[in-house]
Amino acid sequence: MLVALKNDYFNMAMYLFAFAGVMMGFFKKEKIKIARWQQIAEGGAKQSGRGLIPEIKPLMSFSEALRYAKELDAAIVPYEKAEGMAKTREIIKGLKSKKSVGIFIGPEGGFDESEIEEAMAAGAFPVTLGHRILRTETAGLTMLSVLMFEFEED
């Protein structure tokens, strides 16, 4: 799940996420153009040679996204206050056997502690991306890169 950004970074992030075959759902309060985003996702998937075109889900609130994620095998939340790298490595390795994983990427400024508590209560695991605070679009690509590296078979 990715927060809808206010600028062209969102289109770029969505295009790149489609390279990885990511199914995308979004949460944001204002109205946006899902049809345009679907075209961007299709373009990214086609260019990367992926057989599966990501589906853009309707907008949803954070709570709705957490409920949706319960249908998945696992969910993770990159969070700057998560336990260290050892715990994150353990969580990531545990995801390899899962068929579907939700990734919650926070808004600029990050998630509130109450949102992280809500996510954890819904079964999501907080993970760290290291000591740096990353932009929203960078955090998503970083998390996908970590997962692709860990899951890719020879």
XYZ file of C-alpha atoms in Angstrom:
154
model
C 0.000 0.000 0.000
C 1.413 3.353 -0.941
C 0.263 6.776 0.100
C -0.704 8.849 -2.920
C 1.856 11.606 -3.364
C 0.994 15.097 -4.573
C 3.477 15.256 -7.436
C 5.111 13.376 -10.305
C 7.128 11.239 -7.866
C 4.022 9.128 -7.419
C 3.728 8.365 -11.130
C 7.409 7.452 -11.274
C 7.165 5.248 -8.174
C 4.093 3.473 -9.546
C 5.785 2.860 -12.884
C 8.835 1.369 -11.177
C 6.739 -0.723 -8.774
C 5.001 -2.236 -11.797
C 8.412 -3.519 -12.934
C 8.360 -5.704 -9.835
C 4.807 -6.908 -10.477
C 3.376 -5.175 -7.442
C -0.390 -5.146 -6.936
C -1.157 -1.685 -5.663
C -3.738 -0.267 -3.328
C -3.736 3.266 -2.065
C -5.138 5.272 0.747
C -5.676 9.003 0.631
C -8.580 11.295 1.366
C -8.778 13.237 -1.881
C -10.073 12.051 -5.263
C -7.465 10.807 -7.776
C -7.261 9.359 -11.272
C -7.127 5.581 -10.946
C -7.508 4.965 -14.701
C -4.363 7.007 -15.414
C -2.452 5.104 -12.723
C -3.582 1.803 -14.222
C -2.109 2.894 -17.573
C 1.181 3.762 -15.872
C 1.246 0.380 -14.096
C 0.530 -1.438 -17.366
C 3.330 0.430 -19.116
C 5.838 -0.452 -16.403
C 4.798 -4.104 -16.360
C 4.999 -4.422 -20.147
C 8.399 -2.750 -20.372
C 9.828 -5.078 -17.709
C 8.435 -8.177 -19.454
C 6.156 -9.161 -16.576
C 3.280 -11.468 -17.458
C 1.118 -10.135 -14.640
C -0.095 -6.542 -14.870
C -0.531 -4.985 -11.428
C -4.066 -4.025 -10.513
C -4.726 -0.588 -9.089
C -7.159 -0.951 -6.211
C -9.670 1.741 -5.267
C -8.630 4.331 -2.732
C -9.036 3.287 0.865
C -8.401 4.623 4.327
C -5.508 3.312 6.392
C -7.901 1.169 8.453
C -9.508 -0.214 5.288
C -6.057 -1.002 3.881
C -5.192 -2.900 7.065
C -8.406 -4.911 6.761
C -7.584 -5.635 3.111
C -4.089 -6.773 4.097
C -5.568 -9.411 6.395
C -6.461 -11.324 3.204
C -2.733 -11.506 2.407
C -0.243 -13.977 3.865
C 1.751 -11.239 5.624
C 2.209 -7.474 5.902
C 5.190 -5.295 6.725
C 5.569 -1.610 7.573
C 8.899 0.136 7.092
C 9.177 2.320 10.198
C 12.096 4.403 11.393
C 11.609 3.306 15.022
C 11.389 -0.431 14.257
C 13.798 -2.847 15.942
C 17.249 -3.183 14.378
C 18.491 -4.881 11.250
C 18.768 -8.331 12.854
C 15.028 -8.386 13.592
C 14.238 -7.036 10.109
C 16.386 -9.741 8.474
C 14.520 -12.372 10.500
C 11.148 -10.988 9.402
C 12.204 -10.720 5.735
C 13.537 -14.291 5.676
C 10.238 -15.461 7.174
C 8.352 -13.868 4.269
C 10.031 -16.012 1.615
C 7.482 -18.810 2.010
C 4.537 -16.391 1.665
C 2.624 -16.025 -1.593
C 1.328 -12.513 -0.868
C 2.897 -9.745 1.205
C 1.452 -6.302 1.848
C 3.903 -3.427 2.218
C 2.645 -0.262 3.872
C 4.660 2.775 2.787
C 3.963 5.830 4.897
C 3.342 9.436 3.965
C 5.950 12.180 4.071
C 6.690 12.655 7.746
C 6.144 8.961 8.427
C 3.491 7.005 10.259
C 2.259 8.113 13.680
C 2.964 5.711 16.526
C -0.787 5.108 16.807
C -0.859 3.987 13.155
C 2.025 1.581 13.753
C 0.211 0.193 16.793
C -2.932 -0.238 14.667
C -0.901 -1.983 11.952
C 0.729 -4.306 14.478
C -2.679 -5.122 15.988
C -3.775 -6.093 12.454
C -0.787 -8.451 12.155
C 1.724 -6.259 10.284
C 5.410 -6.392 11.200
C 7.393 -3.143 11.513
C 10.778 -3.344 9.758
C 13.668 -0.925 9.475
C 15.307 0.319 6.307
C 18.410 1.400 8.214
C 19.496 4.610 9.867
C 18.359 6.941 7.111
C 14.968 8.575 6.766
C 13.850 7.978 3.174
C 11.328 9.807 1.033
C 8.051 7.974 0.462
C 8.838 6.935 -3.121
C 12.398 5.916 -2.172
C 11.245 3.837 0.803
C 8.896 1.830 -1.410
C 11.541 1.103 -4.018
C 14.075 0.242 -1.326
C 11.695 -2.234 0.315
C 10.871 -3.836 -3.035
C 14.569 -4.131 -3.847
C 15.250 -5.889 -0.553
C 12.394 -8.324 -1.116
C 13.285 -9.009 -4.740
C 16.893 -9.735 -3.782
C 15.830 -12.039 -0.944
C 13.151 -13.913 -2.912
C 14.773 -14.229 -6.337
C 15.716 -17.767 -7.297
C 18.714 -18.615 -9.478
